[in-house]
Coordinates of C-alpha atoms in Angstrom, one line a residue:
M27 CA 177.2 92.7 106.7
R28 CA 176.2 89.5 105.0
A29 CA 176.8 87.6 108.3
F30 CA 174.6 90.1 110.1
W31 CA 171.6 89.5 107.8
L32 CA 172.1 85.7 108.0
L33 CA 172.0 85.9 111.7
L34 CA 169.0 88.2 111.7
F35 CA 167.2 85.8 109.3
T36 CA 168.1 82.9 111.6
F37 CA 166.6 84.7 114.7
L38 CA 163.4 85.6 112.9
S39 CA 163.0 81.9 111.8
M40 CA 163.6 80.5 115.2
P41 CA 160.6 78.5 116.5
A42 CA 158.8 79.8 119.5
A43 CA 158.9 77.7 122.6
A44 CA 156.2 75.0 122.7
D45 CA 153.5 75.3 125.3
S46 CA 155.4 72.5 127.1
W47 CA 158.5 70.4 126.6
R48 CA 158.3 66.6 127.0
L49 CA 161.2 65.9 129.4
Q50 CA 162.4 63.0 131.5
V51 CA 163.1 63.8 135.2
P52 CA 165.1 61.5 137.5
Q53 CA 163.2 60.7 140.6
T54 CA 166.4 61.5 142.5
A55 CA 167.9 64.7 141.2
F56 CA 171.5 64.4 139.8
D57 CA 171.3 60.6 139.8
Y58 CA 171.2 59.3 136.3
S59 CA 170.7 55.7 137.5
S60 CA 167.4 56.5 139.3
E61 CA 164.0 55.9 137.7
L62 CA 162.9 58.4 135.1
E63 CA 159.5 60.2 135.1
T64 CA 158.0 61.8 132.0
L65 CA 157.0 65.4 132.5
D66 CA 155.3 68.0 130.3
Y67 CA 157.4 70.9 131.4
A68 CA 155.9 74.4 131.0
P69 CA 158.7 77.0 130.3
L70 CA 158.6 80.5 131.7
G71 CA 156.8 83.1 129.6
K72 CA 159.3 85.9 130.1
A73 CA 162.2 86.8 132.4
A74 CA 161.5 89.4 135.1
Q75 CA 164.3 91.5 133.8
A76 CA 167.2 91.3 131.4
W77 CA 169.5 89.0 133.4
R78 CA 173.0 88.4 132.1
L79 CA 174.2 84.9 131.9
C80 CA 177.7 83.6 131.5
I81 CA 177.9 80.4 129.4
A82 CA 180.9 78.2 129.2
Y83 CA 181.4 75.4 126.6
P84 CA 184.2 72.9 126.3
H85 CA 184.7 73.8 122.6
L86 CA 182.9 74.6 119.4
K87 CA 184.9 72.0 117.3
D88 CA 181.8 70.1 116.1
A89 CA 178.3 71.0 115.2
Y90 CA 176.9 69.5 118.4
W91 CA 177.8 72.5 120.5
L92 CA 176.7 74.8 117.7
S93 CA 173.2 73.3 118.0
V94 CA 173.3 73.8 121.8
N95 CA 174.3 77.4 121.1
Y96 CA 171.4 77.8 118.7
G97 CA 169.0 76.6 121.4
M98 CA 170.4 79.0 124.0
V99 CA 170.2 81.9 121.6
A100 CA 166.6 81.0 120.8
E101 CA 165.6 80.8 124.5
A102 CA 167.5 83.9 125.5
A103 CA 165.7 85.8 122.8
R104 CA 162.4 84.5 123.9
L105 CA 162.9 85.2 127.6
G106 CA 164.6 88.6 127.0
V107 CA 168.0 87.8 128.7
S108 CA 171.6 88.3 127.5
F109 CA 174.6 86.2 127.7
K110 CA 178.4 86.0 127.1
L111 CA 179.8 82.8 125.8
V112 CA 183.3 81.5 126.4
E113 CA 184.7 78.2 125.0
A114 CA 187.8 76.4 126.3
G115 CA 189.0 75.1 122.9
G116 CA 188.9 71.4 123.9
Y117 CA 188.7 68.9 126.7
P118 CA 192.4 69.1 127.7
N119 CA 192.0 72.7 128.6
L120 CA 190.8 72.5 132.2
Q121 CA 192.7 75.5 133.5
R122 CA 191.5 77.6 130.6
Q123 CA 187.9 76.8 131.4
I124 CA 188.4 77.6 135.1
Q125 CA 189.9 81.0 134.2
Q126 CA 187.2 81.7 131.7
A127 CA 184.3 80.9 134.0
E128 CA 185.7 82.9 136.9
E129 CA 186.4 86.0 134.8
C130 CA 183.1 85.8 133.0
V131 CA 181.1 85.6 136.3
A132 CA 183.3 88.3 137.9
N133 CA 182.3 90.7 135.0
G134 CA 178.7 90.7 136.3
A135 CA 176.9 87.5 135.4
D136 CA 173.7 86.6 137.3
A137 CA 174.2 82.9 136.7
L138 CA 176.7 80.5 135.1
V139 CA 175.6 77.8 132.6
L140 CA 178.5 75.3 132.4
G141 CA 179.2 72.7 129.8
T142 CA 182.2 71.3 131.6
V143 CA 185.5 69.8 130.2
S144 CA 185.9 67.7 133.3
F145 CA 183.6 65.7 135.7
S146 CA 185.4 66.7 138.9
G147 CA 188.2 69.1 137.9
L148 CA 186.0 72.3 138.3
T149 CA 184.5 71.3 141.7
D150 CA 186.4 74.0 143.7
T151 CA 185.6 76.6 141.1
V152 CA 182.0 75.7 141.0
E153 CA 181.6 75.9 144.7
R154 CA 183.3 79.4 144.8
I155 CA 181.0 80.7 142.0
A156 CA 177.9 79.1 143.5
A157 CA 178.4 81.2 146.7
S158 CA 177.3 84.2 144.7
V159 CA 175.3 83.0 141.6
P160 CA 173.5 79.9 140.5
V161 CA 175.4 77.3 138.5
I162 CA 173.5 75.2 135.9
A163 CA 175.3 72.2 134.5
A164 CA 174.5 71.8 130.8
V165 CA 174.9 68.6 128.6
N166 CA 178.1 67.2 130.2
D167 CA 177.7 65.6 133.6
I168 CA 179.6 67.1 136.5
A169 CA 180.2 66.4 140.2
D170 CA 177.2 67.6 142.2
A171 CA 178.9 70.0 144.6
G172 CA 177.8 73.6 144.1
I173 CA 175.5 72.8 141.2
T174 CA 172.0 74.4 141.3
A175 CA 170.5 72.3 138.5
K176 CA 171.5 69.9 135.7
V177 CA 170.3 69.7 132.1
G178 CA 171.3 66.5 130.3
V179 CA 170.8 62.9 129.6
S180 CA 172.6 59.8 130.7
W181 CA 175.7 59.4 128.6
K182 CA 175.9 55.8 129.8
E183 CA 172.5 55.3 128.0
M184 CA 173.8 57.3 124.9
G185 CA 176.6 54.8 124.7
A186 CA 174.3 51.9 125.2
K187 CA 172.0 53.1 122.5
A188 CA 174.9 53.1 120.0
G189 CA 176.0 49.7 121.2
R190 CA 172.5 48.2 120.8
I191 CA 172.5 49.4 117.1
I192 CA 175.3 46.9 116.5
A193 CA 174.2 44.3 119.0
A194 CA 170.7 44.0 117.4
R195 CA 172.4 43.1 114.1
H196 CA 174.7 40.5 115.6
P197 CA 173.0 38.4 118.4
K198 CA 175.1 36.3 120.7
G199 CA 176.0 33.0 119.2
G200 CA 176.2 34.4 115.7
P201 CA 179.4 34.9 113.6
P202 CA 181.8 37.3 115.5
V203 CA 182.3 40.8 114.2
K204 CA 185.1 43.3 115.0
V205 CA 184.4 46.9 116.2
A206 CA 186.8 49.8 116.4
W207 CA 185.6 52.1 119.3
F208 CA 186.3 55.8 119.5
P209 CA 184.8 57.0 122.8
G210 CA 186.4 60.5 122.8
P211 CA 188.9 62.3 125.0
D212 CA 190.3 60.0 127.7
K213 CA 189.8 62.5 130.6
A214 CA 186.5 64.1 129.6
G215 CA 183.8 63.5 132.1
W216 CA 181.3 62.1 129.7
V217 CA 183.6 59.6 128.1
A218 CA 183.8 57.1 131.0
F219 CA 180.0 56.9 131.0
V220 CA 179.5 56.5 127.2
D221 CA 182.2 53.8 127.3
E222 CA 180.6 51.9 130.1
G223 CA 177.2 51.9 128.3
F224 CA 178.6 50.9 124.9
R225 CA 180.6 48.0 126.3
A226 CA 177.7 46.8 128.3
A227 CA 175.4 46.8 125.3
L228 CA 177.9 44.7 123.3
A229 CA 178.5 42.2 126.1
E230 CA 175.6 40.0 125.1
S231 CA 176.2 40.1 121.4
A232 CA 178.6 38.6 118.8
A233 CA 180.4 41.9 118.5
E234 CA 183.8 42.4 120.1
I235 CA 185.8 45.6 120.5
A236 CA 189.0 44.9 118.6
V237 CA 190.6 48.3 119.1
T238 CA 189.9 51.4 121.2
K239 CA 191.2 54.8 120.3
Y240 CA 190.9 57.8 122.7
G241 CA 191.4 61.4 121.5
D242 CA 190.1 64.9 121.4
T243 CA 187.1 65.5 119.2
G244 CA 188.8 67.7 116.7
R245 CA 188.5 66.3 113.1
E246 CA 192.2 66.0 112.3
I247 CA 192.8 64.0 115.4
Q248 CA 189.9 61.7 114.7
V249 CA 191.0 61.2 111.1
R250 CA 194.4 60.1 112.3
L251 CA 192.9 57.7 114.9
V252 CA 190.6 56.1 112.4
E253 CA 193.4 55.6 110.0
E254 CA 195.5 54.0 112.8
A255 CA 192.7 51.6 113.7
L256 CA 192.2 50.5 110.1
D257 CA 195.9 49.9 109.7
E258 CA 196.1 47.9 113.0
V259 CA 192.9 45.8 112.3
P260 CA 192.4 45.5 108.6
D261 CA 189.4 43.2 108.9
L262 CA 187.2 45.5 110.9
D263 CA 183.5 45.3 110.5
Y264 CA 182.4 48.4 112.4
I265 CA 183.6 51.8 113.4
A266 CA 181.7 53.4 116.3
G267 CA 182.2 56.4 118.4
S268 CA 181.7 60.2 118.8
A269 CA 180.2 62.2 116.0
P270 CA 183.6 63.5 114.8
A271 CA 184.9 60.0 114.7
A272 CA 182.0 58.8 112.7
E273 CA 182.3 61.8 110.3
A274 CA 186.1 61.1 109.9
A275 CA 185.3 57.4 109.3
V276 CA 183.0 58.2 106.4
S277 CA 185.7 60.2 104.7
V278 CA 188.5 57.7 105.4
L279 CA 186.5 54.7 104.3
R280 CA 185.5 56.5 101.1
A281 CA 189.2 57.3 100.4
R282 CA 190.2 53.7 100.9
S283 CA 187.2 52.3 99.0
M284 CA 186.0 50.4 102.1
Q285 CA 182.5 51.8 102.5
E286 CA 180.9 48.4 101.9
Q287 CA 183.3 46.6 104.2
V288 CA 183.1 48.7 107.3
L289 CA 179.9 50.1 108.7
V290 CA 179.7 53.2 110.9
V291 CA 177.7 54.1 114.0
S292 CA 177.8 57.5 115.9
D293 CA 176.9 57.8 119.5
Y294 CA 175.5 61.4 119.1
M295 CA 174.0 63.5 116.4
T296 CA 175.5 66.4 114.3
H297 CA 174.7 67.8 110.9
A298 CA 177.3 65.7 109.2
V299 CA 176.1 62.5 111.0
Y300 CA 172.6 63.3 109.9
R301 CA 173.7 63.6 106.3
G302 CA 175.6 60.3 106.7
V303 CA 172.5 58.6 107.9
L304 CA 170.4 59.9 105.0
R305 CA 173.1 58.7 102.5
D306 CA 173.4 55.3 104.2
R307 CA 177.0 56.0 105.2
I308 CA 176.2 55.9 108.9
I309 CA 173.7 53.2 110.1
A310 CA 172.1 55.2 112.9
A311 CA 172.8 57.5 115.8
P312 CA 171.0 58.5 119.0
T313 CA 170.0 62.1 119.5
D314 CA 169.8 63.8 122.9
F315 CA 168.2 66.9 121.3
P316 CA 171.0 69.4 121.9
V317 CA 168.8 72.4 120.7
L318 CA 166.2 71.6 123.4
Q319 CA 168.9 71.1 126.0
G320 CA 170.3 74.5 125.2
R321 CA 166.9 76.1 125.6
L322 CA 166.2 74.3 128.8
A323 CA 169.6 75.3 130.4
V324 CA 168.9 79.0 129.8
E325 CA 165.3 78.6 131.0
M326 CA 166.5 76.9 134.2
A327 CA 169.2 79.5 134.8
V328 CA 166.5 82.2 134.7
R329 CA 164.3 80.3 137.0
A330 CA 167.2 79.8 139.4
I331 CA 168.0 83.5 139.4
E332 CA 164.3 84.4 140.1
G333 CA 163.7 81.7 142.7
S334 CA 161.1 79.8 140.7
L335 CA 163.2 76.7 140.0
R336 CA 161.1 73.6 140.8
V337 CA 162.7 70.9 138.6
K338 CA 166.4 70.6 139.4
H339 CA 167.4 67.9 136.9
A340 CA 165.8 67.1 133.5
G341 CA 166.6 66.3 129.9
P342 CA 164.9 65.0 126.7
A343 CA 164.2 61.3 126.1
I344 CA 167.0 59.8 123.9
R345 CA 165.8 58.6 120.5
V346 CA 167.7 56.8 117.7
L347 CA 167.7 58.4 114.3
D348 CA 168.0 56.2 111.2
T349 CA 166.6 56.6 107.6
G350 CA 163.2 55.7 108.9
T351 CA 163.0 58.2 111.7
A352 CA 164.2 61.5 110.2
E353 CA 161.1 63.4 111.3
E354 CA 160.9 67.2 111.2
D355 CA 160.0 67.7 114.8
L356 CA 163.0 65.5 115.9
L357 CA 165.4 67.5 113.7
E358 CA 164.0 70.9 114.9
Q359 CA 165.2 70.2 118.4
T360 CA 168.4 68.4 117.3
L361 CA 170.2 70.5 114.7
A362 CA 170.8 74.2 114.3
P363 CA 169.9 75.6 110.8
A364 CA 172.6 75.5 108.2
S365 CA 172.8 79.3 108.2
F366 CA 173.5 79.6 111.9
V367 CA 176.8 80.8 113.1
P368 CA 178.1 80.8 116.8
V369 CA 176.8 83.7 119.0
F370 CA 179.3 84.7 121.7
D371 CA 177.6 87.9 122.9
F372 CA 173.8 88.1 122.8
L373 CA 171.7 91.1 123.7
P374 CA 167.9 90.7 123.5
Q375 CA 165.4 93.0 121.7
R376 CA 163.0 94.1 124.5

């Protein structure tokens, strides 16, 4: 009962959609390398009927996807649509996500919103599903075949933003510094992009990647990888990587009394990363506004169902959050409230 009232309070406190969302739209849809145009995007007022969406996530292991979930709940409630959420339990679980998506859609969904575990591993599945309902790619990039629309930002640029945080502090020609780099799961679609961007940003600096550790974004795995890196390279200057890696680094460095020796950078934003920034345990982190991405994915799915989809690819402008930029409007579209719990089955009040 307590969980019910917490959830009800969360829904009642959800912000209404703005009159417009400030988004960036690639001139060539589905091409993150094309020029970006800024758009004041006017969301739908209400769905034509109570459509049912299937939503698939790679996992709910860190608070990033919880914030995406919060945005999706907020938008589903505003539009008056329902959804069923399935999560694969991690990036290695490609076959599980394929099965989940197929079963979820087969049970009567009007559209699939897919946060994929793999860039190309679901292509055949997506094409089969797209023959009957629209497929909206959410957050994680995916091969274009069968996709109706994409919501997301360039993860190459997310990696570059994180890399520039370090590069700006250590220009080329200065004393060299050593970085331990934790990009995420080796075979996840977004990891290759974030890795490319991060390395490119460091290329013209005095920073060098001394050790790279790939691994699933579960906390226990990241703690182990951070400990391995510190043992292998005891004179590290920076730990950089996914939010769970940054969160793990804060804990491990504190336990080893190394907080002043090794600095931490995250390449995306979660609640714990935000707290780390406020407490000067994490230098900074880019945000791609996961709450807003969740809202936009649901809104685009409804447009696709109703035949009113005009923008096929969009996402928020990436911003870097540090102690000087912790603004309320930035946080509102980045982090779910502390009281929010995952919602797997949502029915709107109409």
